[in-house]
Coordinates of C-alpha atoms in Angstrom, one line a residue:
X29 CA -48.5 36.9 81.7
X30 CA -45.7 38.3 79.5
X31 CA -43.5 35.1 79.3
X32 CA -45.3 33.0 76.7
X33 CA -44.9 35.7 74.0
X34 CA -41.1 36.2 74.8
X35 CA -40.8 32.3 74.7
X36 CA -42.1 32.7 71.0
X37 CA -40.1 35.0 69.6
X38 CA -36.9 33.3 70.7
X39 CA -38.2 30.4 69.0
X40 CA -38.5 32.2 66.0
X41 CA -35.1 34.3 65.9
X42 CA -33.2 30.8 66.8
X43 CA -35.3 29.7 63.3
X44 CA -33.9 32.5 61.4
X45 CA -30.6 32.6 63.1
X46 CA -30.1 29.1 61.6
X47 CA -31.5 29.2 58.4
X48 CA -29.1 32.6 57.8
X49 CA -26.3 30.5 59.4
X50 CA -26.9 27.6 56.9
X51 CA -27.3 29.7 53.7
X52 CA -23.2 31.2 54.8
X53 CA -22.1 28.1 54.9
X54 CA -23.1 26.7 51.6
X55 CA -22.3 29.9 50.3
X56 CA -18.6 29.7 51.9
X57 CA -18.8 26.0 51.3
X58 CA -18.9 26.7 47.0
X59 CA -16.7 29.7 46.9
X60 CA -14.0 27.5 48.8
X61 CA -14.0 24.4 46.3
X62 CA -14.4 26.7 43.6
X63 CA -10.9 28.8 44.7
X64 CA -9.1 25.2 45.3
X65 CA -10.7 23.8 41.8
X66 CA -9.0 27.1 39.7
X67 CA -5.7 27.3 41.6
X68 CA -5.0 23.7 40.5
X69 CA -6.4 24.0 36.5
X70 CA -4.6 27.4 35.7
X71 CA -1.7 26.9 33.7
X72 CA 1.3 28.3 35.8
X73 CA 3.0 29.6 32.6
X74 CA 0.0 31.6 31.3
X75 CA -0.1 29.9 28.0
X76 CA -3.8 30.4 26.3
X77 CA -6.2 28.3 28.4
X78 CA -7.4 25.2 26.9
X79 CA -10.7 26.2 26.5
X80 CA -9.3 29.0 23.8
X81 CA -7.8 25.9 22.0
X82 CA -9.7 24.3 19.4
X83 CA -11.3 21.2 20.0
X84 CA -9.9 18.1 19.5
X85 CA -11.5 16.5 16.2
X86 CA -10.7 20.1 14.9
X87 CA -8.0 18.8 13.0
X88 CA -10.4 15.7 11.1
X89 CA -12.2 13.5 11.4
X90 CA -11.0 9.4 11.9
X91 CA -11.9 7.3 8.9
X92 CA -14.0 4.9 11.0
X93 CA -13.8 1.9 8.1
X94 CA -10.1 1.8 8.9
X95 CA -10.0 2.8 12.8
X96 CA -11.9 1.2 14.8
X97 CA -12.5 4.4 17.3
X98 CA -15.4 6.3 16.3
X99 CA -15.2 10.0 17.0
X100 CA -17.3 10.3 19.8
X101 CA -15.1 7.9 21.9
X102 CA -12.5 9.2 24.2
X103 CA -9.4 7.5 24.9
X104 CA -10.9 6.2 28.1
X105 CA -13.6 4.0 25.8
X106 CA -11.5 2.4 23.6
X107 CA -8.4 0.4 23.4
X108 CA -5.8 1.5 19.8
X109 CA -5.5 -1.6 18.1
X110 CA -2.4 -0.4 16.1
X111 CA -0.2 -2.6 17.5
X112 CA 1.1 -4.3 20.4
X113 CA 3.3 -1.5 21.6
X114 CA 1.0 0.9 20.9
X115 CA 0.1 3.2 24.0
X116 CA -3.5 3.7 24.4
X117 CA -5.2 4.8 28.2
X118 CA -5.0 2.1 30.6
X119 CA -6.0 2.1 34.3
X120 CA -3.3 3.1 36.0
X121 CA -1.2 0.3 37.8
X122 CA 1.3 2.1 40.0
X123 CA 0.9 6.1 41.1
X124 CA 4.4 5.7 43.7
X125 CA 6.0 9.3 43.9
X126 CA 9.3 9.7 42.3
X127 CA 11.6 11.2 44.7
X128 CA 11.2 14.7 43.2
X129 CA 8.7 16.7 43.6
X130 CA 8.7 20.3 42.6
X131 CA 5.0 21.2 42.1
X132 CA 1.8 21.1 44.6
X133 CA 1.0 17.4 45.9
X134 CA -2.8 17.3 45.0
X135 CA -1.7 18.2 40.9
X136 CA 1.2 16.5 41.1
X137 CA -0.5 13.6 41.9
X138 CA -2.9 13.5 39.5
X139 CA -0.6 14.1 36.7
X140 CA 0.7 10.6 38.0
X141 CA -2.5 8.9 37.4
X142 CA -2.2 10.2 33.9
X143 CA 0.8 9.7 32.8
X144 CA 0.0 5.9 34.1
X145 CA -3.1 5.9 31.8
X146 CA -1.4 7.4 28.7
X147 CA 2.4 6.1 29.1
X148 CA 1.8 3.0 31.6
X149 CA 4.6 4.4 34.0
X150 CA 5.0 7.5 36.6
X151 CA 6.6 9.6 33.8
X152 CA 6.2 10.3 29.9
X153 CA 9.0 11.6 27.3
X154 CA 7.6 11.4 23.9
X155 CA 9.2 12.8 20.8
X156 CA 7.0 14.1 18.4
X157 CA 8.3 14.8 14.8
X158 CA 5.1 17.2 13.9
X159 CA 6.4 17.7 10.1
X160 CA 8.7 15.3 8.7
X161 CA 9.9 17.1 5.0
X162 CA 8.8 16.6 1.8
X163 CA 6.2 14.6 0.3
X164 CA 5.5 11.2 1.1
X165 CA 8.0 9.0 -0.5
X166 CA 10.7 10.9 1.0
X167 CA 8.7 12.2 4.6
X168 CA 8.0 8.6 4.8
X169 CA 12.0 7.7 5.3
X170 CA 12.1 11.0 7.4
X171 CA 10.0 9.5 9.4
X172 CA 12.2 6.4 9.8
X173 CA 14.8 8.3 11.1
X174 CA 13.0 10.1 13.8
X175 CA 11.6 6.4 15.4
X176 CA 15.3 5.6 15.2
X177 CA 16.2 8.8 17.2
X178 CA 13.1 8.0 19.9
X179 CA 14.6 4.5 20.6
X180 CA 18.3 6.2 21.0
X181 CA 17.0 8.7 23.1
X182 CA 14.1 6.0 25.1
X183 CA 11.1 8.1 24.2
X184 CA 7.4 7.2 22.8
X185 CA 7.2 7.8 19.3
X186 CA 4.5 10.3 18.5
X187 CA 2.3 8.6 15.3
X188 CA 2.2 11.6 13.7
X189 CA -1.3 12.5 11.4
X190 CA -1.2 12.3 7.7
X191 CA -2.6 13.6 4.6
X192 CA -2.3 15.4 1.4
X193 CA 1.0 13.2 0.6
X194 CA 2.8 14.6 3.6
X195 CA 3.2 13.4 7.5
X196 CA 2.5 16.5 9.6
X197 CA 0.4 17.6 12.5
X198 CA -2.0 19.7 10.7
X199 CA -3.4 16.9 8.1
X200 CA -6.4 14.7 9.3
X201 CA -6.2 11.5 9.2
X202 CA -4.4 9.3 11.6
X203 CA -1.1 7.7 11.0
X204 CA -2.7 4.5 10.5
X205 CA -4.7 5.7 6.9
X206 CA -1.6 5.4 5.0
X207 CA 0.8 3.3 7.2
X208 CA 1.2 -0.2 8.7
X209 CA 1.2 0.5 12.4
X210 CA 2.0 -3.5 13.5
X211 CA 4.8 -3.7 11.0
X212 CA 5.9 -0.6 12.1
X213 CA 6.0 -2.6 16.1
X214 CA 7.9 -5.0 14.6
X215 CA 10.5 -3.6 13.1
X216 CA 11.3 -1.3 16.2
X217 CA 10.3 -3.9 19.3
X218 CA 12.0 -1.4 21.8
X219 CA 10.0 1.6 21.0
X220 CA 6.6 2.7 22.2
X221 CA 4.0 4.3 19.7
X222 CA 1.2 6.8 20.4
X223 CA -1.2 8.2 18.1
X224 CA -1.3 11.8 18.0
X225 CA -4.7 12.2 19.0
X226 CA -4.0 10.6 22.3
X227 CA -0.7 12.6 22.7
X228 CA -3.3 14.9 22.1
X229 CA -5.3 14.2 25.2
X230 CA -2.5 13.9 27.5
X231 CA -1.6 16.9 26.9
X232 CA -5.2 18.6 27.7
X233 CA -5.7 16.4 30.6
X234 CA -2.5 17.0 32.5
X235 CA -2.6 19.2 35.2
X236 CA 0.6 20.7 35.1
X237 CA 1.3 21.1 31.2
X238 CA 4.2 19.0 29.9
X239 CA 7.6 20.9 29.1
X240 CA 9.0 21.3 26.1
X241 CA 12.2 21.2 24.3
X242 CA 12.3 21.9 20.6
X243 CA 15.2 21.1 17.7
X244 CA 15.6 21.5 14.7
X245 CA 18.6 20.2 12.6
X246 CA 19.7 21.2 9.2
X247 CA 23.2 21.3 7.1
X248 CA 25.7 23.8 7.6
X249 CA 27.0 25.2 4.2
X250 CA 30.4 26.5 6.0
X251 CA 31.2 22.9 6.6
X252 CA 31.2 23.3 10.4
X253 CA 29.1 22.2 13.1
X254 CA 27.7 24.3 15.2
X255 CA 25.2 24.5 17.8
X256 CA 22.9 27.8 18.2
X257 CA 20.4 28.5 21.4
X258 CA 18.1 30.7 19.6
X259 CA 14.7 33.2 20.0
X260 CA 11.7 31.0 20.7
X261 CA 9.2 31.4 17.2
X262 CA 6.3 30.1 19.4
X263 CA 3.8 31.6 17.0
X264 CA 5.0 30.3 13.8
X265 CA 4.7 26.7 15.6
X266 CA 1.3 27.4 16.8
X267 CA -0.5 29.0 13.7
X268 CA 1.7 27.1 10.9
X269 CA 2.4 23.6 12.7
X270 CA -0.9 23.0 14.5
X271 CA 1.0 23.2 17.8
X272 CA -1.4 25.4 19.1
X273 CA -3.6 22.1 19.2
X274 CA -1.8 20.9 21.8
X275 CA -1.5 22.2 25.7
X276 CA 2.1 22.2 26.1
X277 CA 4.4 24.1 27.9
X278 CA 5.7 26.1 24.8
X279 CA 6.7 29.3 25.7
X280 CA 9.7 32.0 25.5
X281 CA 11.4 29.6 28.7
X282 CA 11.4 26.9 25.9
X283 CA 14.9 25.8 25.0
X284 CA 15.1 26.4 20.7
X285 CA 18.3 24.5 19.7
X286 CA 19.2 24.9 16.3
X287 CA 21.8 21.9 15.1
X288 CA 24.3 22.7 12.0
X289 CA 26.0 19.6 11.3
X290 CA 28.9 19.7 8.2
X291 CA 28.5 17.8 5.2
X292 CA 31.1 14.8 4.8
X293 CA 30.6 13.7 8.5
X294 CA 30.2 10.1 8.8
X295 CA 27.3 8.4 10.3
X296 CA 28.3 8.1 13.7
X297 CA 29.9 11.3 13.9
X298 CA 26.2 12.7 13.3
X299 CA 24.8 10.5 15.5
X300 CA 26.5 10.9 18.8
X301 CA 26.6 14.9 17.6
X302 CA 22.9 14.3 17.6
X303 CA 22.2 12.5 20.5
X304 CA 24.5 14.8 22.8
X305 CA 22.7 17.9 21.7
X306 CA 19.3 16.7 22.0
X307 CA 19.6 14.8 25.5
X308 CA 17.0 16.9 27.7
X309 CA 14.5 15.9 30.2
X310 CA 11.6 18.0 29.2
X311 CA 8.8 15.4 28.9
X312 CA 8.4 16.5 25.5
X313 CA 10.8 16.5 22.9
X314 CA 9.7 18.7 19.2
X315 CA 12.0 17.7 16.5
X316 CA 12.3 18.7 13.3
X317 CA 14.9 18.4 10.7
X318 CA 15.4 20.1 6.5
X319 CA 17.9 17.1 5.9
X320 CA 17.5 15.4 2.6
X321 CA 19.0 11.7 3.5
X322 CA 18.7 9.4 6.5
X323 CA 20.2 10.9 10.2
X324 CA 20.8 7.5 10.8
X325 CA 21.5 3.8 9.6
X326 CA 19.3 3.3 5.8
X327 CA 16.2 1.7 6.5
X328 CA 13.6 0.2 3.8
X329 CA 10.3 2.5 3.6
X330 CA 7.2 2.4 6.2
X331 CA 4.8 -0.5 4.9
X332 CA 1.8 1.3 3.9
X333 CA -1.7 0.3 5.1
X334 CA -3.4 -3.0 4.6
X335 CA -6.4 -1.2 3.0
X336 CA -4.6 0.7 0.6
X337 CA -2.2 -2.4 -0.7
X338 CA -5.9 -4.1 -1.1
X339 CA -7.2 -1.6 -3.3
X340 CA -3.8 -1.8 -5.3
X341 CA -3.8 -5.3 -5.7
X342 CA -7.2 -5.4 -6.8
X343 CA -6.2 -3.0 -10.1
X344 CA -3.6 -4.9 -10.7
X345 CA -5.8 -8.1 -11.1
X346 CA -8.4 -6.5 -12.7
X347 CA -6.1 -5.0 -15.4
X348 CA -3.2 -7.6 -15.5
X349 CA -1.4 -7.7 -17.8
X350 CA -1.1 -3.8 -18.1
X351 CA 1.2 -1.8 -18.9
X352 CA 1.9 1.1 -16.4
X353 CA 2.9 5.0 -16.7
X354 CA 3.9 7.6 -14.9
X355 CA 3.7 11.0 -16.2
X356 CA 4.0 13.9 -14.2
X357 CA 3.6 16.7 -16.4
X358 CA 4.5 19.5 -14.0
X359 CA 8.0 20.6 -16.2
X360 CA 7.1 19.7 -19.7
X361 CA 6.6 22.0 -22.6
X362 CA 2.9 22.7 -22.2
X363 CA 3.2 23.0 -26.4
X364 CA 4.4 19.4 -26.4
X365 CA 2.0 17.8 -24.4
X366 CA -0.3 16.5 -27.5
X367 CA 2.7 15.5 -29.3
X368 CA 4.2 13.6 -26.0
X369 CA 0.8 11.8 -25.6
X370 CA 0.7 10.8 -29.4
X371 CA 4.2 8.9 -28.7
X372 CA 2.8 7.1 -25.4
X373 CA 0.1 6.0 -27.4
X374 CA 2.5 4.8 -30.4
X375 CA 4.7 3.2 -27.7
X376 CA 2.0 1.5 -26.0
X377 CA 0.3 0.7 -29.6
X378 CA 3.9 -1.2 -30.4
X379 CA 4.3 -3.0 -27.0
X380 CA 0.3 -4.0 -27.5
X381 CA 1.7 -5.6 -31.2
X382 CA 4.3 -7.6 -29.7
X383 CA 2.9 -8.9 -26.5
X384 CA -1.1 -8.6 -27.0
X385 CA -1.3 -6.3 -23.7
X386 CA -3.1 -3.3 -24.4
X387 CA -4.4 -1.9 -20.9
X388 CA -2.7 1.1 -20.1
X389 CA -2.8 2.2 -16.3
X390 CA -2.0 6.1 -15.9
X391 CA -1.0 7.7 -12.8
X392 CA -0.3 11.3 -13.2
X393 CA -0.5 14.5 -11.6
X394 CA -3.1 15.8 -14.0
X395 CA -6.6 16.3 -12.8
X396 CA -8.4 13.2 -13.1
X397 CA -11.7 14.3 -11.2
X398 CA -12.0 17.2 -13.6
X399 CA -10.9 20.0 -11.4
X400 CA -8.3 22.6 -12.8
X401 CA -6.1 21.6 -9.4
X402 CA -3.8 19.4 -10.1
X403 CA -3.2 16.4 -7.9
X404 CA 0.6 18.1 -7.0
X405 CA 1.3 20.6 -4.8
X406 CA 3.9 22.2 -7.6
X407 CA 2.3 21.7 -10.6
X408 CA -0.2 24.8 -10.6
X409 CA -1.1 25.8 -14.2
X410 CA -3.6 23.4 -16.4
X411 CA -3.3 24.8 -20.2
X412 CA -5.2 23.7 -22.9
X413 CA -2.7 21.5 -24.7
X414 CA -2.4 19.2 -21.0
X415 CA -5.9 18.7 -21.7
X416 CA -6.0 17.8 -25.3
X417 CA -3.3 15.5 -24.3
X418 CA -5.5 13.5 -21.9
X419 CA -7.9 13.5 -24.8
X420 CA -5.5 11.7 -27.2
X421 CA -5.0 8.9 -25.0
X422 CA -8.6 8.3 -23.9
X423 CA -9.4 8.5 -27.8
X424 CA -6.8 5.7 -28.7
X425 CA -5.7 3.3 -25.9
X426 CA -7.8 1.5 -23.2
X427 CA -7.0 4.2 -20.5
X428 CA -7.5 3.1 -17.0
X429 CA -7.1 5.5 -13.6
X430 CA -7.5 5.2 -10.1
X431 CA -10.8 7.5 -10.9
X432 CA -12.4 4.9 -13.6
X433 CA -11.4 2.2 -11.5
X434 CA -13.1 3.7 -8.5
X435 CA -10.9 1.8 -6.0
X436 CA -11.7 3.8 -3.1
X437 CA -15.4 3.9 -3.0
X438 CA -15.1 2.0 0.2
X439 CA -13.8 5.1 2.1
X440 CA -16.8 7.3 3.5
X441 CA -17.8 10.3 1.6
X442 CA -17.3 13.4 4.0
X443 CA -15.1 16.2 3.1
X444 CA -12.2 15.2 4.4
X445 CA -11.7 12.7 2.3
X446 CA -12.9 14.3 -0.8
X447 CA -10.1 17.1 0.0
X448 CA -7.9 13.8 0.0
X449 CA -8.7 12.6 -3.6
X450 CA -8.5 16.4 -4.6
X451 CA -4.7 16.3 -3.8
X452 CA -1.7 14.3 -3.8
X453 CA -2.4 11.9 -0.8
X454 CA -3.6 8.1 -1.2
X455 CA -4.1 8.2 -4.3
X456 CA -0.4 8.8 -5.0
X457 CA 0.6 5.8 -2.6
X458 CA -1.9 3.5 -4.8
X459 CA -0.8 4.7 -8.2
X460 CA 3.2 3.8 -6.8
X461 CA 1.6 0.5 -6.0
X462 CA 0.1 -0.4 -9.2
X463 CA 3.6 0.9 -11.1
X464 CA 5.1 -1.7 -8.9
X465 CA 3.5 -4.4 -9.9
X466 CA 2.8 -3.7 -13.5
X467 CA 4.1 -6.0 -16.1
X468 CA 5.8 -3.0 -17.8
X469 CA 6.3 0.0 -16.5
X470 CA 7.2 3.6 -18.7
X471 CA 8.0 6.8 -17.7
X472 CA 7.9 9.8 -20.0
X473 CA 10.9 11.7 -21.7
X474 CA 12.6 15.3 -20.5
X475 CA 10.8 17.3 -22.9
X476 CA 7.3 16.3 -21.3
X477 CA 7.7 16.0 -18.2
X478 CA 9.6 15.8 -15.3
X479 CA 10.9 12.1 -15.6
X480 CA 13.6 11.6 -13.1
X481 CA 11.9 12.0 -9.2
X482 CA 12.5 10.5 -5.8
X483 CA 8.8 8.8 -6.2
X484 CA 10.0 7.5 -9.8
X485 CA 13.2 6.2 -8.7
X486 CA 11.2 4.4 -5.7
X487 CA 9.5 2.4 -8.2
X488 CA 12.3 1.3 -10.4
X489 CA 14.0 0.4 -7.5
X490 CA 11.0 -1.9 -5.9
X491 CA 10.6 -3.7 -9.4
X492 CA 14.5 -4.2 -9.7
X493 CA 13.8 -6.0 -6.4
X494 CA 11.3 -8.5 -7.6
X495 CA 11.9 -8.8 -11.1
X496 CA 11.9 -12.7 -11.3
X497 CA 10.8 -12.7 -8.1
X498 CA 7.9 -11.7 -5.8
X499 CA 6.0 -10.4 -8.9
X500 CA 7.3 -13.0 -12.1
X501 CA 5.2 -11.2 -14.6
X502 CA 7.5 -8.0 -14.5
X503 CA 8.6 -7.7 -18.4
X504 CA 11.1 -5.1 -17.2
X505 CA 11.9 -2.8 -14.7
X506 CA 12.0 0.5 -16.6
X507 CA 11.9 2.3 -19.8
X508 CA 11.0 5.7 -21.6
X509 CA 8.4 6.4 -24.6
X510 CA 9.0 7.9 -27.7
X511 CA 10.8 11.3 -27.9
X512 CA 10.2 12.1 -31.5

């Protein structure tokens, strides 16, 4: 009479026993794959986590008129249409182990897979130039020489972001907003590009974070070369070069090479002094350089953007003939600036006599969009007698800017942009393409400006090029206004 009851409460402890015994499991079951999940995402150099980094679109935004990405698109959703070469993600086609293998299978592995996706092969060895120097006209031939140095050394080119008249990791746009990306293919078939975002997204997705090796090469004043292993300055990189941006392995491991090379050395002296010092494996090679001429071989300037030489050439018809000036007014006598504009306008007024052309096209570093910054990163005082200056020549010749002329109103209106136009970026690309083509081009004297630059020289020699040439209306290829 006492065995039914005793039948019932086995029944119900084998019920609990099973539900408790289900409960450890899942519990076991999510601390395990959570324990395997973090041993194979922490960084094995204890470099700041990636989520402490900013996000990726921190830097800017894409100008989606001239990419064809859209922000919200990852790499994965859409193909760079730069140029052939061009590395954008891909499904991966062959993830065969190299022979070495010096980290855990499972990440190893899948850094495979994304070095196939981002570099279409098991491995990746980019060199990324993060700050060319100087402004544009001259950080675009610095740039030159760095693609020359990747196809020496058999390394993807890095398309380093742009903006604000300089080629450097911290500006927003991508390489594509002021330069020709296919030309760029085609005058280098044997390198591989990147853009930096998606060097950008390598680097976050990798499992293991890519090593680094950084140089930087600059002029010896002793006359000697010499070669100096020195204290990693990981900060400085990270907080003034954007580096921080990326998930490298930059650390105090990181080899710092510092490269003297003597003045007087020829060019292949240099080079094979270069390409000894900087032959490393690390996956990624940082370069930067304070050298004011080529490393390497001469080459003509990067082809600037379809979009911008558009906007150029549509001044230029809507104007032509014009005459053409460039006046940067950074190291004139403030005192002298009415009396300098009061000599363009008699110049211009004589040229108009003899030849009928009377549009004047002015590209300066004054403010155009009425802001007291001036559109130079040099020139930083605005006195009263720069502005009664602009106000002579918009009283007394048919003055025409990139501002009236509102050639960029195609561009879209966020604050990246408008930062842009506040500066010395696209716009100073466009006014050196309208000088170009002008049917006379001036320049101002010493004593009101600064009238011999790199950015003027640029110009004289482009029309010295084509006069009688590619552009038949040039009338000359250079001159100076009035003095006195």
């Amino acid at each position: 009479m006492f065995k039914q009851p005793i039948v019932n409460i086995n029944i119900s402890w084998n019920r609990e026993t099973f539900k408790l015994l289900l409960i450890i499991f899942i519990f076991w079951s999510l601390i395990s794959y959570l324990y395997f999940y973090k041993n194979n995402n922490v960084n094995n150099d204890n470099i700041t986590n990636s989520s402490t980094q900013p996000d990726i679109g921190e830097i800017g935004e894409p100008i989606s008129i001239i990419q064809s990405q859209s922000p919200s698109q990852s790499p994965s959703q859409s193909q760079s249409k730069d140029a052939i070469m061009t590395l954008s993600p891909s499904t991966p086609t062959n993830t065969s182990s190299p022979s070495t293998n010096t980290t855990s299978t499972p990440t190893f592995h899948v850094d495979i897979v994304i070095n196939q996706k981002y570099c279409q092969s098991n491995t990746c060895r980019f060199l990324f130039a993060y700050y060319p120097p100087e402004q544009e006209t001259q950080a675009n031939q610095h740039f030159l020489s760095f693609v020359q140095l990747a196809e020496k050394l058999n390394r993807i080119m890095v398309l380093t972001n742009v903006g604000n008249s300089h080629i450097f990791a911290c500006q927003p746009f991508s390489f594509d907003f002021y330069y020709n990306v296919d030309k760029l293919q085609k005058r280098f078939p044997n390198v591989k590009f990147i853009t930096q975002k998606d060097f950008q997204f390598w680097t976050k997705e990798r499992k293991e974070k890519p090593d680094t090796f950084h140089g930087f090469i600059t002029i010896n004043k002793n006359h000697s070369y010499t070669v100096n292993h020195v204290q990693p300055y990981v900060e400085k990189l990270n907080l003034s070069n954007c580096l921080r941006l990326f998930n490298l392995r930059l650390n105090d491991t990181t080899i710092f090479k510092d490269i003297y090379l003597s003045k007087g050395k020829n060019l292949e002296t240099f080079e094979n002094l270069i390409l000894k010092e900087l032959d490393t494996n690390a996956e990624v090679l940082l370069i930067k350089h304070e050298i004011r001429y080529p490393l390497f071989k001469p080459l003509s300037s990067l082809d600037y953007a379809n979009h911008i030489i558009d906007a150029a050439n549509s001044i230029s018809e809507k104007l032509r003939p014009y005459i053409a000036s460039h006046w940067r007014m950074e190291l004139g006598k403030p005192k002298m600036m009415p009396d300098c504009a009061k000599n363009l306008v008699k110049w211009v007024k004589d040229k108009e006599s003899r030849t009928g052309i009377k549009n004047l096209y002015l590209a300066t570093d004054y403010p155009l969009l009425g802001e007291n910054k001036a559109q130079s990163t040099t020139f930083h005082v605005i006195t009263k007698y720069h502005i009664n200056a602009i106000q002579i020549l918009n009283s007394s010749v048919s003055l025409n800017t990139w501002v009236s002329l509102h050639p960029f109103d195609y561009l879209p209106k966020d604050k990246w942009i408008k930062k842009e136009l506040m500066g010395a970026g696209i716009q100073g690309i466009l006014d050196k393409l309208v000088l170009i083509q002008a049917d006379y081009f001036v320049s101002c004297p010493k004593v009101c400006g600064r009238y011999i630059s790199k950015y003027t020289k640029k110009v004289r020699e482009e029309r010295t090029k084509n006069v009688g040439k590619k552009y038949y209306y040039l009338k000359n290829v250079w001159e100076m206004w009035y003095e006195n």
